[in-house]
PDB file of C-alpha atoms in Angstrom:
ATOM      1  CA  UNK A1213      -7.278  -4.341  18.585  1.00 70.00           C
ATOM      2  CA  UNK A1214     -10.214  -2.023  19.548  1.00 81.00           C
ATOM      3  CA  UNK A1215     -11.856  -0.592  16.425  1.00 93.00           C
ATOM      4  CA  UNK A1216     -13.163   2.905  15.707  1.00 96.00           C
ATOM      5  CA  UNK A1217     -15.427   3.864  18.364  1.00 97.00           C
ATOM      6  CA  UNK A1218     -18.041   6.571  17.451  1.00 97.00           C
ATOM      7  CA  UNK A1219     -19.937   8.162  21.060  1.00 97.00           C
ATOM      8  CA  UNK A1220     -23.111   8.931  21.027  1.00 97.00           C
ATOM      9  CA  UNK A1221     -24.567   6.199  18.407  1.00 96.00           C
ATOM     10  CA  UNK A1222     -27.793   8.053  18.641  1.00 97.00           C
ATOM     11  CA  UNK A1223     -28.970  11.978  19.125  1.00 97.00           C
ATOM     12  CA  UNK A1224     -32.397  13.802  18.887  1.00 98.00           C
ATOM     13  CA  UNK A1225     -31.878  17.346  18.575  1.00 97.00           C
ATOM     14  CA  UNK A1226     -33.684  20.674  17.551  1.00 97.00           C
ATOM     15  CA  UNK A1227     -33.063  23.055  15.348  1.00 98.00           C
ATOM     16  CA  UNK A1228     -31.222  25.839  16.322  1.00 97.00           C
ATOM     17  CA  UNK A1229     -29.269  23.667  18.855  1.00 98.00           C
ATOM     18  CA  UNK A1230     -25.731  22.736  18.582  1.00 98.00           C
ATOM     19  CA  UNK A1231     -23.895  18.914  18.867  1.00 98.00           C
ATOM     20  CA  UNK A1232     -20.914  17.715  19.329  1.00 98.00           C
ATOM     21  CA  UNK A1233     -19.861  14.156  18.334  1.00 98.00           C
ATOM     22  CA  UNK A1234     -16.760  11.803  19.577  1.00 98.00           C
ATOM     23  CA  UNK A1235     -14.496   9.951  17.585  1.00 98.00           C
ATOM     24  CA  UNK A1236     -11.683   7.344  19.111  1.00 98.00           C
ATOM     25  CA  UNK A1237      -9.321   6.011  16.000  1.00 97.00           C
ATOM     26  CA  UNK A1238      -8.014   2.525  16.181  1.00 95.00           C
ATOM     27  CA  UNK A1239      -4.938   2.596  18.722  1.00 94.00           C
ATOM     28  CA  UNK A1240      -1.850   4.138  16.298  1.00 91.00           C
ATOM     29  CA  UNK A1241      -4.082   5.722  14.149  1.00 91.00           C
ATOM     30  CA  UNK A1242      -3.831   9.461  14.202  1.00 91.00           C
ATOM     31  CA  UNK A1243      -5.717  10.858  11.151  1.00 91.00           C
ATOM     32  CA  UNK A1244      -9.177  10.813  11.166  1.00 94.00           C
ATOM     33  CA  UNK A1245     -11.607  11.890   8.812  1.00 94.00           C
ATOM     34  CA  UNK A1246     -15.440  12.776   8.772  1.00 97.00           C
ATOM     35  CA  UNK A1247     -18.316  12.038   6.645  1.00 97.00           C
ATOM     36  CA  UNK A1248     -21.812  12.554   6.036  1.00 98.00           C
ATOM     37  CA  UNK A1249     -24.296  10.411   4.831  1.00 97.00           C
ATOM     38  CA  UNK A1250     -27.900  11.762   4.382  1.00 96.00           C
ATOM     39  CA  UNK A1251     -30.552   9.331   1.288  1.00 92.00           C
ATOM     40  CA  UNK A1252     -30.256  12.769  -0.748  1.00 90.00           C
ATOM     41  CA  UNK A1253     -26.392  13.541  -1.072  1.00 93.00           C
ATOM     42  CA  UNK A1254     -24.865   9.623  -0.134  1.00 94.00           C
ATOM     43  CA  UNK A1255     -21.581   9.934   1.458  1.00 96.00           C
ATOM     44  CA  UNK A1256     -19.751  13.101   1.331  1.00 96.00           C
ATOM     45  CA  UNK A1257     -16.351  13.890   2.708  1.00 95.00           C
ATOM     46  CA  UNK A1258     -16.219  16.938   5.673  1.00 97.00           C
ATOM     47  CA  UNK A1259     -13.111  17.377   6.758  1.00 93.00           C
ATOM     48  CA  UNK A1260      -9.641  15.555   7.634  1.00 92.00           C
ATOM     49  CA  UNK A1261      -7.407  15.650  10.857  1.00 93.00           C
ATOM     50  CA  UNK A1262      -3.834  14.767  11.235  1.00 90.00           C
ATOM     51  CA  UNK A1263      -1.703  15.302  14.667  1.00 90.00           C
ATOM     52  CA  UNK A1264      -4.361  17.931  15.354  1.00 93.00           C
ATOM     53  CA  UNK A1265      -4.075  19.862  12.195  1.00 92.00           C
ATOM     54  CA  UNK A1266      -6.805  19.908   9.612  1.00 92.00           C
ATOM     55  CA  UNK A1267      -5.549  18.660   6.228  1.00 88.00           C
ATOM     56  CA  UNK A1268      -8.294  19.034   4.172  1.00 88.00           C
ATOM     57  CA  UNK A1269     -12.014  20.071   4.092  1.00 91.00           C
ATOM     58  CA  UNK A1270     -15.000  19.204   2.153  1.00 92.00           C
ATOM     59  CA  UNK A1271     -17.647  21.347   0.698  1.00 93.00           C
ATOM     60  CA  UNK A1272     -19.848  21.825   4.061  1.00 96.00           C
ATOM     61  CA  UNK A1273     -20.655  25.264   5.599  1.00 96.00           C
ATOM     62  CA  UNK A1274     -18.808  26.775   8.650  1.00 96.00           C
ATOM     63  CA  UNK A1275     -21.522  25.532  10.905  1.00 97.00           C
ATOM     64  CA  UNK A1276     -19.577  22.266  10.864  1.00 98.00           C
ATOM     65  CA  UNK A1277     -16.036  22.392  12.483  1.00 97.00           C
ATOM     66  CA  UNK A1278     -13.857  19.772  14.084  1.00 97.00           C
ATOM     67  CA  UNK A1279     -10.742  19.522  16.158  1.00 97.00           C
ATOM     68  CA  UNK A1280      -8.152  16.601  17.116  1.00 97.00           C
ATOM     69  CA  UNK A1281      -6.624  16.000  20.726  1.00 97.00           C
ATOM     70  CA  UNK A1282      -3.301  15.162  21.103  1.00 96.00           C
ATOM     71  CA  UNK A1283      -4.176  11.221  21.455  1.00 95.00           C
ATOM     72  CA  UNK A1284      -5.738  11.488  17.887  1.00 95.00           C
ATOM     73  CA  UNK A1285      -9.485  11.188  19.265  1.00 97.00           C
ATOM     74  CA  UNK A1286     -11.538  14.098  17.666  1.00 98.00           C
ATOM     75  CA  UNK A1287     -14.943  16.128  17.688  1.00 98.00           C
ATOM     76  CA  UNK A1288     -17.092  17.006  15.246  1.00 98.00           C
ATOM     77  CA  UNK A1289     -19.742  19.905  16.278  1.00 98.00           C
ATOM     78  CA  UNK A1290     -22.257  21.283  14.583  1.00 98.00           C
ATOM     79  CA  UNK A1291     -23.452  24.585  15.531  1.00 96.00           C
ATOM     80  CA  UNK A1292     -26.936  26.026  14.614  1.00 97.00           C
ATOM     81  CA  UNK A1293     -28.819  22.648  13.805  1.00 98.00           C
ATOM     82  CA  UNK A1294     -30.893  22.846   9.954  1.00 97.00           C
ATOM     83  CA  UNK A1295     -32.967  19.731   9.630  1.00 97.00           C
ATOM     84  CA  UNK A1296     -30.836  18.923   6.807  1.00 96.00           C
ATOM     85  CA  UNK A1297     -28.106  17.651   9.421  1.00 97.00           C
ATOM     86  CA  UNK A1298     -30.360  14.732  10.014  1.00 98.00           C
ATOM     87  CA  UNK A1299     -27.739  12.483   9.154  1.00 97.00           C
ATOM     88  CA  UNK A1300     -24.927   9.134   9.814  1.00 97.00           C
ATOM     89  CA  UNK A1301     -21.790  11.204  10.580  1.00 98.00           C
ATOM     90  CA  UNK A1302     -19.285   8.257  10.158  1.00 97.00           C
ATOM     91  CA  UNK A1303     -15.702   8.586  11.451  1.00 97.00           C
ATOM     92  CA  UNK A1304     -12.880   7.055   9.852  1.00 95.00           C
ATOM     93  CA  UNK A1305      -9.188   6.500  11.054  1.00 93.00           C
ATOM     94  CA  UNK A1306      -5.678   5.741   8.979  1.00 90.00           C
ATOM     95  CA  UNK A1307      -2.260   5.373  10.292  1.00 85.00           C
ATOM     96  CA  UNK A1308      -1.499   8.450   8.307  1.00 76.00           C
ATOM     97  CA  UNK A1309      -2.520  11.376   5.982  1.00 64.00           C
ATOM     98  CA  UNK A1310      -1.126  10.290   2.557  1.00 60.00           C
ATOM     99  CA  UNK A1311       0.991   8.042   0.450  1.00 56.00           C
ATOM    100  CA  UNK A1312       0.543   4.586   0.016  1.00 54.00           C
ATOM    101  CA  UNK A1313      -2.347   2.238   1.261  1.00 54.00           C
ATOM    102  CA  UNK A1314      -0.566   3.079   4.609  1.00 50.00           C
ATOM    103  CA  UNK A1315      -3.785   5.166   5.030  1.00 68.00           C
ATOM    104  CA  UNK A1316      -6.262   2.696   4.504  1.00 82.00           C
ATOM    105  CA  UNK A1317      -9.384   3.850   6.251  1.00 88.00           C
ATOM    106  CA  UNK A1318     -11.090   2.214   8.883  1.00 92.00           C
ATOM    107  CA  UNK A1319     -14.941   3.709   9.608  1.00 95.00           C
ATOM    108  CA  UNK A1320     -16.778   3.479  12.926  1.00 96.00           C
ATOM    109  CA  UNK A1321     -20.226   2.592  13.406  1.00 95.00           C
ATOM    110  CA  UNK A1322     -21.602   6.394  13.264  1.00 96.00           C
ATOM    111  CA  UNK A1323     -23.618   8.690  15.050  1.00 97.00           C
ATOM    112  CA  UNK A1324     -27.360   9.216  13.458  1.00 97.00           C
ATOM    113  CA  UNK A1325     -28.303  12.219  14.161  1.00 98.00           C
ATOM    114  CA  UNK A1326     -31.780  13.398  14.000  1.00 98.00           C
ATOM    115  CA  UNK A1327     -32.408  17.305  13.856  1.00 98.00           C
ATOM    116  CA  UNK A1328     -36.584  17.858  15.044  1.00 97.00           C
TER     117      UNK A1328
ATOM    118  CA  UNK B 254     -12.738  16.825  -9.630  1.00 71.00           C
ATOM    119  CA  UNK B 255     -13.150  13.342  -9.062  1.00 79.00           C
ATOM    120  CA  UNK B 256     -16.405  11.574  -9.478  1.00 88.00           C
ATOM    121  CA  UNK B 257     -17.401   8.145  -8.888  1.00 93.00           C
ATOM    122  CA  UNK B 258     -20.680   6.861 -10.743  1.00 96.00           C
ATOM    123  CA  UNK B 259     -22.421   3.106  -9.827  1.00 97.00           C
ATOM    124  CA  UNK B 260     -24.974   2.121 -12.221  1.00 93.00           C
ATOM    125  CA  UNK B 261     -28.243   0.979 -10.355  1.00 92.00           C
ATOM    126  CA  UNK B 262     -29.088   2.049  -6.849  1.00 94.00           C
ATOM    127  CA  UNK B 263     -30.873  -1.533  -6.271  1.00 96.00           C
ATOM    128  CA  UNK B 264     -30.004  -5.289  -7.735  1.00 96.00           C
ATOM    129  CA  UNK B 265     -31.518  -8.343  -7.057  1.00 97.00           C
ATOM    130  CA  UNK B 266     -29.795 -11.626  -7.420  1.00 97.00           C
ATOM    131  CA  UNK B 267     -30.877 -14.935  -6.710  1.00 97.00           C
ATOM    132  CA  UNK B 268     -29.657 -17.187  -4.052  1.00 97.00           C
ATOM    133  CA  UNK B 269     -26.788 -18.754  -6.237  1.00 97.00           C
ATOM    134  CA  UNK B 270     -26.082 -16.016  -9.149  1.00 97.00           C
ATOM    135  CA  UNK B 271     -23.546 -13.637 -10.227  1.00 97.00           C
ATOM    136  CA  UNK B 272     -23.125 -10.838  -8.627  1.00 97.00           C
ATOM    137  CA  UNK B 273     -22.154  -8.074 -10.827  1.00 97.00           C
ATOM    138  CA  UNK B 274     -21.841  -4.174  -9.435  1.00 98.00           C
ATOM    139  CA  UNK B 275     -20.658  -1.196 -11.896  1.00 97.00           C
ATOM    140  CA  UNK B 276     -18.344   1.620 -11.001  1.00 96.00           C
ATOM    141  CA  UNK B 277     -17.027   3.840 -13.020  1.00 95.00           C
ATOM    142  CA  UNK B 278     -14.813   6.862 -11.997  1.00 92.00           C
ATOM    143  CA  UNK B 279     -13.121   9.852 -13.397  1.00 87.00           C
ATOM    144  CA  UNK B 280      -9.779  10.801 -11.961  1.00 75.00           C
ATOM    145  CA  UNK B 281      -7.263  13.488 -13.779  1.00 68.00           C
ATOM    146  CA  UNK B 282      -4.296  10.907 -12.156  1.00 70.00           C
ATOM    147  CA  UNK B 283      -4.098   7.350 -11.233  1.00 70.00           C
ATOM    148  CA  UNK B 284      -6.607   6.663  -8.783  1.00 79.00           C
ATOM    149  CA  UNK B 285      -6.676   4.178  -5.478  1.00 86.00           C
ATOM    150  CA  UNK B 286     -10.070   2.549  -5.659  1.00 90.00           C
ATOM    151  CA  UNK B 287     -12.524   0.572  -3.054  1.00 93.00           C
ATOM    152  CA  UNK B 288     -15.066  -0.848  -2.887  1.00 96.00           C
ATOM    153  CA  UNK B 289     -17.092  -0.860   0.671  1.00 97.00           C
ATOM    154  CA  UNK B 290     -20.012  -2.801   1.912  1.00 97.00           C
ATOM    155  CA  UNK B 291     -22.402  -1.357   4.826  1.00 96.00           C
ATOM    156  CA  UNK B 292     -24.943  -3.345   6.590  1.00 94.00           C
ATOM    157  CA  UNK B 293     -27.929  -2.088   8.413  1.00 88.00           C
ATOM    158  CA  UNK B 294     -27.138   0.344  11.142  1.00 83.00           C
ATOM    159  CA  UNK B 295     -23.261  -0.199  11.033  1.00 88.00           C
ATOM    160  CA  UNK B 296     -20.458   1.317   9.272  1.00 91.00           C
ATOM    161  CA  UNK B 297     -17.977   0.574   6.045  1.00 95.00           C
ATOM    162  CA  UNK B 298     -16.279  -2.072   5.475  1.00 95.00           C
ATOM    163  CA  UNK B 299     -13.809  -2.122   3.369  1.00 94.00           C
ATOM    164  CA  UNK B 300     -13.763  -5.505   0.618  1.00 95.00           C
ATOM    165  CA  UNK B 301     -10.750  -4.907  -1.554  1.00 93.00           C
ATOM    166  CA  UNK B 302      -8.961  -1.772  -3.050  1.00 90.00           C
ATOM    167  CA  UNK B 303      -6.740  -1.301  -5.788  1.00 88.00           C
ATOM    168  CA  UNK B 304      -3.531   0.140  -5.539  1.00 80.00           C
ATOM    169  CA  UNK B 305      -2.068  -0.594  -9.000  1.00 76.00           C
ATOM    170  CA  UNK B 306      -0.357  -3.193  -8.594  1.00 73.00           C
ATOM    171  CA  UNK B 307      -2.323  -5.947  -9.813  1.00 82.00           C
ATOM    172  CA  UNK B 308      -5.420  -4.405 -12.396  1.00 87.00           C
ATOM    173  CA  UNK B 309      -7.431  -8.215 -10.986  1.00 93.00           C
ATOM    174  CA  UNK B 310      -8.486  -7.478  -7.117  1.00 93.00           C
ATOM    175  CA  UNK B 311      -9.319 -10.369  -4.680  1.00 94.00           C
ATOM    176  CA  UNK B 312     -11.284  -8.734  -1.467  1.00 94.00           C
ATOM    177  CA  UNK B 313     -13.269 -10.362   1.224  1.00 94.00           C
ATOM    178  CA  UNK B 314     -16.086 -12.550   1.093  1.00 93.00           C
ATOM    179  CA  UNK B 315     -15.402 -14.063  -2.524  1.00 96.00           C
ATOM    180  CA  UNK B 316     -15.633 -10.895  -3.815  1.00 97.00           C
ATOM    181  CA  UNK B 317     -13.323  -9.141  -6.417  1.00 97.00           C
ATOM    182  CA  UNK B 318     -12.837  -6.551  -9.064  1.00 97.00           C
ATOM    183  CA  UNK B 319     -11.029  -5.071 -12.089  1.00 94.00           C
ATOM    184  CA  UNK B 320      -9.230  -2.314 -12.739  1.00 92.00           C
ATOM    185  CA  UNK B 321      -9.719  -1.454 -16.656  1.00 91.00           C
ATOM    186  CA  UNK B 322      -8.033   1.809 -17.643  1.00 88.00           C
ATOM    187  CA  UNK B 323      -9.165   2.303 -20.613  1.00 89.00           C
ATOM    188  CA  UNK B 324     -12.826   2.005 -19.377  1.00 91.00           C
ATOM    189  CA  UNK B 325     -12.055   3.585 -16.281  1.00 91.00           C
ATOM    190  CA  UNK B 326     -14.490   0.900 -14.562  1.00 94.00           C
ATOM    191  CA  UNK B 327     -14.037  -1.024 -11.293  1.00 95.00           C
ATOM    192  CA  UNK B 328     -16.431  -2.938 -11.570  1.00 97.00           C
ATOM    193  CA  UNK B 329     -17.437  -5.528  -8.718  1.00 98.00           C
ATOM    194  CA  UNK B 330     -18.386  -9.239  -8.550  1.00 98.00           C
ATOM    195  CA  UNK B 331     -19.057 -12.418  -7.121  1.00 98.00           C
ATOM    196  CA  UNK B 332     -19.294 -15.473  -8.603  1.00 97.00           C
ATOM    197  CA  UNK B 333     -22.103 -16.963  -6.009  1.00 97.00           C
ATOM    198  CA  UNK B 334     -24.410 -14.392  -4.247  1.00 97.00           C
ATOM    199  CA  UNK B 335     -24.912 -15.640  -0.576  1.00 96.00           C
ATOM    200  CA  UNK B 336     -28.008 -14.521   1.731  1.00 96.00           C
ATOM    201  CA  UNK B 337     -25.469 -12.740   3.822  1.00 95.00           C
ATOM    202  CA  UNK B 338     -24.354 -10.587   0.766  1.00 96.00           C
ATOM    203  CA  UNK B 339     -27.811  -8.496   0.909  1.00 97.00           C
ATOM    204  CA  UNK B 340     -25.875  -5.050   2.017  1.00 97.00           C
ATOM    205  CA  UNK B 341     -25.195  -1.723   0.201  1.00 97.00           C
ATOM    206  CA  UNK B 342     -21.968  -1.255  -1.594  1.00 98.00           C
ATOM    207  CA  UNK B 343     -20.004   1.736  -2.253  1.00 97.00           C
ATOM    208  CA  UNK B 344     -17.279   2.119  -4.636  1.00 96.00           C
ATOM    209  CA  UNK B 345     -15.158   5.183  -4.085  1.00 93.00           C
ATOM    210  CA  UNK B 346     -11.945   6.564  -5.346  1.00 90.00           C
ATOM    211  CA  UNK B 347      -8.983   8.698  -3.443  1.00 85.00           C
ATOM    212  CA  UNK B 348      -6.696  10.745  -5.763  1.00 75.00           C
ATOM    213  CA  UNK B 349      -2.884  10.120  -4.427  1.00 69.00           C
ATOM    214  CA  UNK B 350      -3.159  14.104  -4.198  1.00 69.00           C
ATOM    215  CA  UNK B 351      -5.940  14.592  -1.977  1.00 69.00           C
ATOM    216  CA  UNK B 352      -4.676  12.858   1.356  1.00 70.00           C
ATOM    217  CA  UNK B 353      -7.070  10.411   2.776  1.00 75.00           C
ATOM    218  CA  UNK B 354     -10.354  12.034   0.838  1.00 86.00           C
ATOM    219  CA  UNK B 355     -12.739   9.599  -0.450  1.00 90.00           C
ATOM    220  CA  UNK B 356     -15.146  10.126  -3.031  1.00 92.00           C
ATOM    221  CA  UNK B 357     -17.758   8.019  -3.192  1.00 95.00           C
ATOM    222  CA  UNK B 358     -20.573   6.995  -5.738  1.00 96.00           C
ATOM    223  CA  UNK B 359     -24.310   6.572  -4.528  1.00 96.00           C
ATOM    224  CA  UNK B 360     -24.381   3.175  -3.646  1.00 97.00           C
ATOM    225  CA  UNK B 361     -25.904  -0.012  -4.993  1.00 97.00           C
ATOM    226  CA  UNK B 362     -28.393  -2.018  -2.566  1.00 97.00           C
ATOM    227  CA  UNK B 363     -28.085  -5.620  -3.006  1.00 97.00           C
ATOM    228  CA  UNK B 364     -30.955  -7.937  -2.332  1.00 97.00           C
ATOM    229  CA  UNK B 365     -30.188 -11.484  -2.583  1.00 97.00           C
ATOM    230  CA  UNK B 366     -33.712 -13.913  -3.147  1.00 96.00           C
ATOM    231  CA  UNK B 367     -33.701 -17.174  -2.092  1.00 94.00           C
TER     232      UNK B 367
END
């Protein structure tokens, strides 16, 4: 079984630009969830998606959205780039959304981003 | 709020040793916890949870850890450290309530000496 593929692995930007970054869960998976990992703030939870509906959002601004297809792939975008973005934005996929270990999360490799 | 706090960003072990990585977590309800391991340039992977039924965790890789309530510690270990065990580890904790969130602490960088 195919793991969690994360598209681009690597993006230069500049500031003021926007980017949008692909997840693809494992096959059966259909909540996904997106983090942020920067040397400053570690690893820090942005948002959840299950069957296309966000179920629950971290503590980012509303520069950073994201959306789910209906074959549970999503997008993460970030619009006006600060060079605090520079960051691993790591995707992570579950077979579902809570209860039980059922949602274990599985991350993909992640998408550096660096924001010039 | 949850928190998760790992004591030391950086150990070194010898070829051989113990490995022994602190977690401890606050949680207003029973907790799942995890401990992950990332290696250079990739993702998590995940070496063992704990999901209450057993407070003695076997993961991965030799590794495992215990769940002490009344310490509210998870703490991580390995009897033998391996060159291959040089990686960062992340314990984090998801409150049942909270869906799939995980909250992690700052991560401890192993370096294993030969």
């Amino acid at each position: 079984k195919a793991g969690v593929t994360q598209t681009p692995r690597y993006l230069i930007k500049t500031r003021g630009q926007q980017v949008t970054l692909s997840c693809s869960p494992i096959s059966g998976h259909r909540s996904v969830s997106w983090y942020q990992q920067t040397p400053g703030q570690g690893l820090q939870f942005l948002f959840e998606y299950f069957s296309e509906t966000q179920r629950n959002k971290g503590n980012f601004p509303g520069r950073f959205s994201g959306r789910q297809f209906s074959n549970s792939r999503s997008e993460m975008n970030v619009s006006t780039l600060e060079l605090g973005d520079s960051a691993l934005y790591l995707c992570a996929s579950s077979l579902a959304s809570a209860g039980g270990m059922a949602n274990e999360q599985f991350f993909g490799p992640g998408t550096r981003l660096t924001v010039l | 709020a949850q928190s998760v706090t790992q004591l030391g960003s950086h150990v070194s072990v010898s070829e051989g040793a113990l490995v022994l990585l602190r977690c401890n977590y606050s949680s207003s309800v029973p907790p799942y916890l995890f401990w992950y391991v990332q290696y250079p340039n990739q993702g998590l992977q995940l070496l063992l949870k704990y999901t209450s039924a057993a407070t003695l965790v076997k993961g991965i890789n030799g590794f495992e850890a215990e769940f002490k309530k009344s310490e509210t510690s998870f703490h991580l270990t390995k009897p033998s450290a391996h060159m291959s065990d040089a990686a960062e580890y992340f314990c984090a904790v998801r409150d049942r309530a909270a869906g799939n969130k995980l909250t992690f602490g700052g991560g401890t960088r192993v370096l294993v000496k030969p």
